[in-house]
XYZ file of C-alpha atoms in Angstrom:
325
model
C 20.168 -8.485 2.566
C 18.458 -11.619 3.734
C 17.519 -10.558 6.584
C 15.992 -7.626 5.080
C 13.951 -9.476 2.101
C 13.428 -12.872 4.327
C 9.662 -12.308 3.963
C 9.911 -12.379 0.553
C 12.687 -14.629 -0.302
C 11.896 -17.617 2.171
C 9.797 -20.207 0.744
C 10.051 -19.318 -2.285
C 9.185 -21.301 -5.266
C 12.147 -20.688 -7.627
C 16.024 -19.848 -6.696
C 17.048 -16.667 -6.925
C 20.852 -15.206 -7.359
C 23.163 -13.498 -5.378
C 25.620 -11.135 -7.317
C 28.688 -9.561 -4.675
C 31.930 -8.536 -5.267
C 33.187 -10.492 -2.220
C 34.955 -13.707 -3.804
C 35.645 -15.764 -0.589
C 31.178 -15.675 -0.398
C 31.086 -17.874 -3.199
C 33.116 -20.800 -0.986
C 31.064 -20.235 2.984
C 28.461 -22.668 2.167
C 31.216 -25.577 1.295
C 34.205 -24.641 3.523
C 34.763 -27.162 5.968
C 35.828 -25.098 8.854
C 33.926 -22.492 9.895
C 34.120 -20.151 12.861
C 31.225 -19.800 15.159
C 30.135 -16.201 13.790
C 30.469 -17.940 10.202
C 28.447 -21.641 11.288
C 25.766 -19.184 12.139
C 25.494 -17.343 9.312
C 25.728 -20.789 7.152
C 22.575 -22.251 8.973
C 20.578 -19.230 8.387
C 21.566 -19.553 4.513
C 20.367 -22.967 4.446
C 16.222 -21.554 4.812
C 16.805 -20.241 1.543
C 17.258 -21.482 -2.214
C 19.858 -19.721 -4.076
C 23.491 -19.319 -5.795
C 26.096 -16.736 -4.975
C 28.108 -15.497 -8.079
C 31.296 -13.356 -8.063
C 31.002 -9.945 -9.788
C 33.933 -7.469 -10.135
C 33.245 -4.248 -8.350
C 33.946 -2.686 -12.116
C 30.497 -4.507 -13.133
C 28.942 -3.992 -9.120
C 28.795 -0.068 -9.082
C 25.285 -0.039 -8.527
C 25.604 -2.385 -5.571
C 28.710 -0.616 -4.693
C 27.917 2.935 -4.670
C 24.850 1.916 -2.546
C 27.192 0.638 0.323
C 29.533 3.583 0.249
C 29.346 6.140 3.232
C 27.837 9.279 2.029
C 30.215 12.133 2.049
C 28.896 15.866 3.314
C 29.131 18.713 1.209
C 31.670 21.128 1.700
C 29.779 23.851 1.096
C 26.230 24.458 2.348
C 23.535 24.750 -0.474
C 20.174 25.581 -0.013
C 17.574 22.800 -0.794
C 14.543 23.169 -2.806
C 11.192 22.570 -1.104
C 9.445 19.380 -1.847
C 6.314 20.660 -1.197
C 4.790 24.106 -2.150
C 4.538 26.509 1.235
C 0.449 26.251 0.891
C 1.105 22.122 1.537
C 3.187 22.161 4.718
C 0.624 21.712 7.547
C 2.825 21.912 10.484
C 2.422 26.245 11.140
C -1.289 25.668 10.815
C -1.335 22.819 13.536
C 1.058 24.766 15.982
C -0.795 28.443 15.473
C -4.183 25.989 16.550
C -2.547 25.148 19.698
C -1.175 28.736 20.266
C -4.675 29.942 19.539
C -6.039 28.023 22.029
C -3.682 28.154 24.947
C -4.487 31.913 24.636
C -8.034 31.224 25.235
C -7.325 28.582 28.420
C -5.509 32.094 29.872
C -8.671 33.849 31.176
C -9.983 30.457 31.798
C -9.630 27.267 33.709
C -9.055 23.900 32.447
C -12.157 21.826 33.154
C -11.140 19.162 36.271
C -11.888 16.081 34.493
C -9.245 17.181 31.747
C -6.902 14.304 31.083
C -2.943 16.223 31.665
C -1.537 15.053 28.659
C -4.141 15.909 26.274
C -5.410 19.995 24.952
C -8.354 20.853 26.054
C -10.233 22.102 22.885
C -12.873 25.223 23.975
C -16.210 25.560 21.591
C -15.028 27.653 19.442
C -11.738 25.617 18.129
C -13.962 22.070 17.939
C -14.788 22.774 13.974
C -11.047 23.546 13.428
C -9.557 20.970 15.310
C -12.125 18.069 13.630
C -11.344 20.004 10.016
C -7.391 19.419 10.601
C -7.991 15.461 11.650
C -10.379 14.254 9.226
C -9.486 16.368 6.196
C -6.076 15.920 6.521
C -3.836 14.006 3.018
C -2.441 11.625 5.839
C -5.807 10.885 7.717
C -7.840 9.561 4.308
C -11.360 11.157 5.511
C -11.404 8.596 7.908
C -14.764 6.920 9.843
C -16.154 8.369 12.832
C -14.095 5.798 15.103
C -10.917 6.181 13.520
C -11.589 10.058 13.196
C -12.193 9.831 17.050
C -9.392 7.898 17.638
C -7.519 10.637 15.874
C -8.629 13.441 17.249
C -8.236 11.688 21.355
C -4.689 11.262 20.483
C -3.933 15.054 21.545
C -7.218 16.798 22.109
C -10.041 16.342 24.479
C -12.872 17.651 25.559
C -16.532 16.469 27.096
C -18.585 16.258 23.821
C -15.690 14.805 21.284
C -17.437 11.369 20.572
C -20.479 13.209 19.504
C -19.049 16.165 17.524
C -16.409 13.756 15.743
C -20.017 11.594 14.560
C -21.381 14.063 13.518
C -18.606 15.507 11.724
C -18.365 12.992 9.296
C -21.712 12.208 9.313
C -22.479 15.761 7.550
C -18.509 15.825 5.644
C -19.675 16.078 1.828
C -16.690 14.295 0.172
C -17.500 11.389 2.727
C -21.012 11.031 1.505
C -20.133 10.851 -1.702
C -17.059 8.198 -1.213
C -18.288 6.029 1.096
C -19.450 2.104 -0.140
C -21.993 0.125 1.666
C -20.452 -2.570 3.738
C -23.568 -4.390 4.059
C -23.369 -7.848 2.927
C -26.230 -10.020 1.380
C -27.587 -13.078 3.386
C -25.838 -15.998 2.103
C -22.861 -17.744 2.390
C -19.827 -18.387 0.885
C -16.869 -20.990 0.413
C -13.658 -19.684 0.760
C -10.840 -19.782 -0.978
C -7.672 -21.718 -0.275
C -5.400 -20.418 2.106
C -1.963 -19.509 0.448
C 1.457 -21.228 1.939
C 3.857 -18.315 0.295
C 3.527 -14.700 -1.345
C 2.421 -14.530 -5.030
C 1.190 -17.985 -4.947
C -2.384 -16.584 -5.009
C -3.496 -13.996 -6.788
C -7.123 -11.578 -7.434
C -7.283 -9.361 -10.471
C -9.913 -6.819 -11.008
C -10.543 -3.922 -13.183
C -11.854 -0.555 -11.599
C -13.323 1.264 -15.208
C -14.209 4.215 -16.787
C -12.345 6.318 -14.902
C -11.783 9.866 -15.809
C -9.207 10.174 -18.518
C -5.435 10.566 -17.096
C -2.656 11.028 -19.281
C -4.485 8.145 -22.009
C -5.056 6.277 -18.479
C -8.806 5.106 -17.798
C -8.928 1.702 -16.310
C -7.236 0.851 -13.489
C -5.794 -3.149 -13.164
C -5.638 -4.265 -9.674
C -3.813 -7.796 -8.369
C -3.772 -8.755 -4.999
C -1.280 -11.572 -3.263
C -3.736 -13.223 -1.304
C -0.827 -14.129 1.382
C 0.977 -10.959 2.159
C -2.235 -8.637 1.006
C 0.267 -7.005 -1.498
C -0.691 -5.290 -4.354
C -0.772 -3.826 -7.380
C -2.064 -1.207 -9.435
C -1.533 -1.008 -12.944
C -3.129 2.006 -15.176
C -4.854 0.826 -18.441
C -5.422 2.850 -21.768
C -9.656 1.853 -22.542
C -11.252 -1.511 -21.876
C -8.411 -3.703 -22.381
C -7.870 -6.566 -24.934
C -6.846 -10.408 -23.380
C -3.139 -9.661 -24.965
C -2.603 -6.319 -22.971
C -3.953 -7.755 -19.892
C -1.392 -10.324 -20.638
C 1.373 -8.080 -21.258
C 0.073 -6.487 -17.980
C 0.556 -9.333 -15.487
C 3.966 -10.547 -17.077
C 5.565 -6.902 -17.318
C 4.373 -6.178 -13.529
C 3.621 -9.311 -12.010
C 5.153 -12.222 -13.516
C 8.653 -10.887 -13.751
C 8.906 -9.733 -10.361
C 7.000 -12.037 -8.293
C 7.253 -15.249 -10.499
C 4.696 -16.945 -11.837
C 1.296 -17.901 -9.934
C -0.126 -21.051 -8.556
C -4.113 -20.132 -8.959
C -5.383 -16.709 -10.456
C -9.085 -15.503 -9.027
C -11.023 -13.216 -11.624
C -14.572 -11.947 -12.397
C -15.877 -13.491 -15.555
C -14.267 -10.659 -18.113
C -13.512 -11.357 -21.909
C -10.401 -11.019 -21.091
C -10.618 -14.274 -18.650
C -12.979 -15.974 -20.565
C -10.763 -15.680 -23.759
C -9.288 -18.847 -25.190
C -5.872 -17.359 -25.220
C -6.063 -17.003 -21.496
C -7.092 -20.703 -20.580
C -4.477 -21.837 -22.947
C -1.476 -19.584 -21.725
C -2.368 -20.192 -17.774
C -3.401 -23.979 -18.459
C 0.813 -23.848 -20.180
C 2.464 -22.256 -17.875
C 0.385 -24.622 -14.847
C -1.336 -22.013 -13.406
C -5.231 -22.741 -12.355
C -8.024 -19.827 -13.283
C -11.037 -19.548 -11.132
C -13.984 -17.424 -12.160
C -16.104 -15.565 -10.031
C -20.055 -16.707 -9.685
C -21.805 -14.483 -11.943
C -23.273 -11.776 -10.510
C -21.551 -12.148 -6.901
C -18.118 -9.843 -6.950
C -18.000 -10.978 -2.891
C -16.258 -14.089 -4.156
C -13.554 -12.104 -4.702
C -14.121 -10.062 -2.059
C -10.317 -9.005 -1.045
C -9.714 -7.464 -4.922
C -13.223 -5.834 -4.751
C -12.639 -4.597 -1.083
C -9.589 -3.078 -2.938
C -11.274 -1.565 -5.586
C -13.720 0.304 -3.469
C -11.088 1.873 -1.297
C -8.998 3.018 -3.762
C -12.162 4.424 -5.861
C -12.487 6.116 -2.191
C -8.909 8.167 -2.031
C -9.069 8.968 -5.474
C -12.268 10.784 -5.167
C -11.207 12.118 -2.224
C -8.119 13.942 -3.114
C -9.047 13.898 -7.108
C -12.569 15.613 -6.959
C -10.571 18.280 -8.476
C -7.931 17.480 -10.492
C -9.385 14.198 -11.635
C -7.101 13.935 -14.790
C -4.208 13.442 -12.337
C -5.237 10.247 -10.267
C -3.244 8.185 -12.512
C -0.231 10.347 -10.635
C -1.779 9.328 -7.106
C -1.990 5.389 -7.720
C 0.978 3.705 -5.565
């Protein structure tokens, strides 16, 4: 388990607890003779800050049912699809590639053809591009990642310049992209982070279409790991539910802050804010007014998740609050 959350767990500010069912665990860090499997383990333990604590396996079944070996089913039962029929992508990608080895038979490959790749004739380029960029998994990608893509199986002579202007003339594309253009100027950083969670950006994305009650969209970003978080929002919210935000989300599973980055919100500004970071000994820095690029890693954020959801939302746009991760 240490091994598994080490990124998380080493270095981190408070000690955390160990529950197991395994009594003899609670004595390996004090015994006095160890074997050699058992010195090693000890010396990896000692990169972390915690307490081991014996728990019946009565009062460890989630723990316990966890680590049991899953047991087959007699009999075989049919599973339900996950996905409707009109979802599953893989028939349409292999019919493609049928439909085009059955044009390569009353013609030949070109000689500069690459062996490992399909050679894509005229008629298939729109399809093939269609499949690649439009794809759920792909994320209407930019031309070089959409060429990058597409090279992956396919070739043929003109890809670089189809792919461009592919995207170049995709509709939902136009509409999603965000200017990445910055102004002349420049800009002091921010302090580099020594852990994760130690450093965090909040942002609102707002007036979203309405989802379930949803139409603001909190995000918080570790500024160490790049982890995030986002956190749907009933209206404009009041200081006391952004509070109730970061402590029910945030706070409680991450621990609390060293230095919290915002834009210069009511919510941020509020009294009640100062005075609850300023107790619990957490600094607040406000962005400069009118410059959201001094917070550029939440704001980079916000734009491409405003990109996705119009992307796969232009339609059902009273579902994105289903779609957030």
């Amino acid at each position: 388990m240490l091994e598994e959350w080490r990124h998380w767990l080493e270095g981190a500010r408070h000690p955390f607890l160990v529950l197991t069912d395994h009594h003899n665990l609670e004595y390996l860090r004090s015994a006095k003779q160890l074997n050699p499997h058992q010195a090693r383990w000890a010396l990896f333990f000692t990169r972390f800050q915690f307490s081991v604590t014996y728990r019946p396996r009565s009062k460890n079944s989630k723990a316990d049912a966890l680590s049991r070996q899953f047991e087959a089913q007699s009999e075989p039962t049919q599973p339900d699809l996950i996905l409707p029929a009109a979802a599953i992508l893989a028939p349409v990608r292999w019919s493609l590639i049928e439909e085009i080895r059955r044009a390569h038979a009353d013609e030949p490959l070109p000689a500069n053809c690459p062996t490992t790749k399909v050679h894509v004739p005229l008629q298939f380029h729109q399809q093939v591009l269609q499949w690649v960029h439009k794809a759920p998994r792909s994320g209407h990608p930019g031309i070089l990642q959409s060429t990058q893509l597409t090279r992956r199986r396919f070739w043929w002579p003109s890809l670089r310049t189809d792919v461009e202007r592919f995207v170049q003339a995709c509709p939902i594309c136009t509409q999603s992209r965000v200017s990445r253009q910055l102004p002349e100027g420049l800009l002091e950083p921010l302090l580099t982070p020594q852990c994760p969670w130690s450093h965090l950006s909040v942002d609102f994305l707002t007036d979203l279409p309405d989802s379930g009650g949803f139409t603001t969209v909190m995000a918080v970003v570790d500024r160490f790991s790049k982890g995030c978080k986002f956190i749907p929002l009933k209206g404009s919210p009041t200081v006391m539910q952004t509070v109730e935000a970061m402590f029910q989300h945030v706070f409680r599973n991450f621990g609390l802050p060293e230095d919290i980055v915002s834009d210069q919100g009511s919510q941020f500004t509020s009294r009640v804010w100062r005075s609850l970071c300023e107790q619990l000994g957490i600094s607040v820095n406000l962005n400069s007014g009118y410059h959201p690029q001094s917070n550029g890693q939440v704001e980079h954020l916000n734009q491409e998740i405003g990109r996705f959801l119009r992307s796969y939302c232009s339609r059902e746009q009273q579902r994105w609050s289903e779609f957030l991760p």
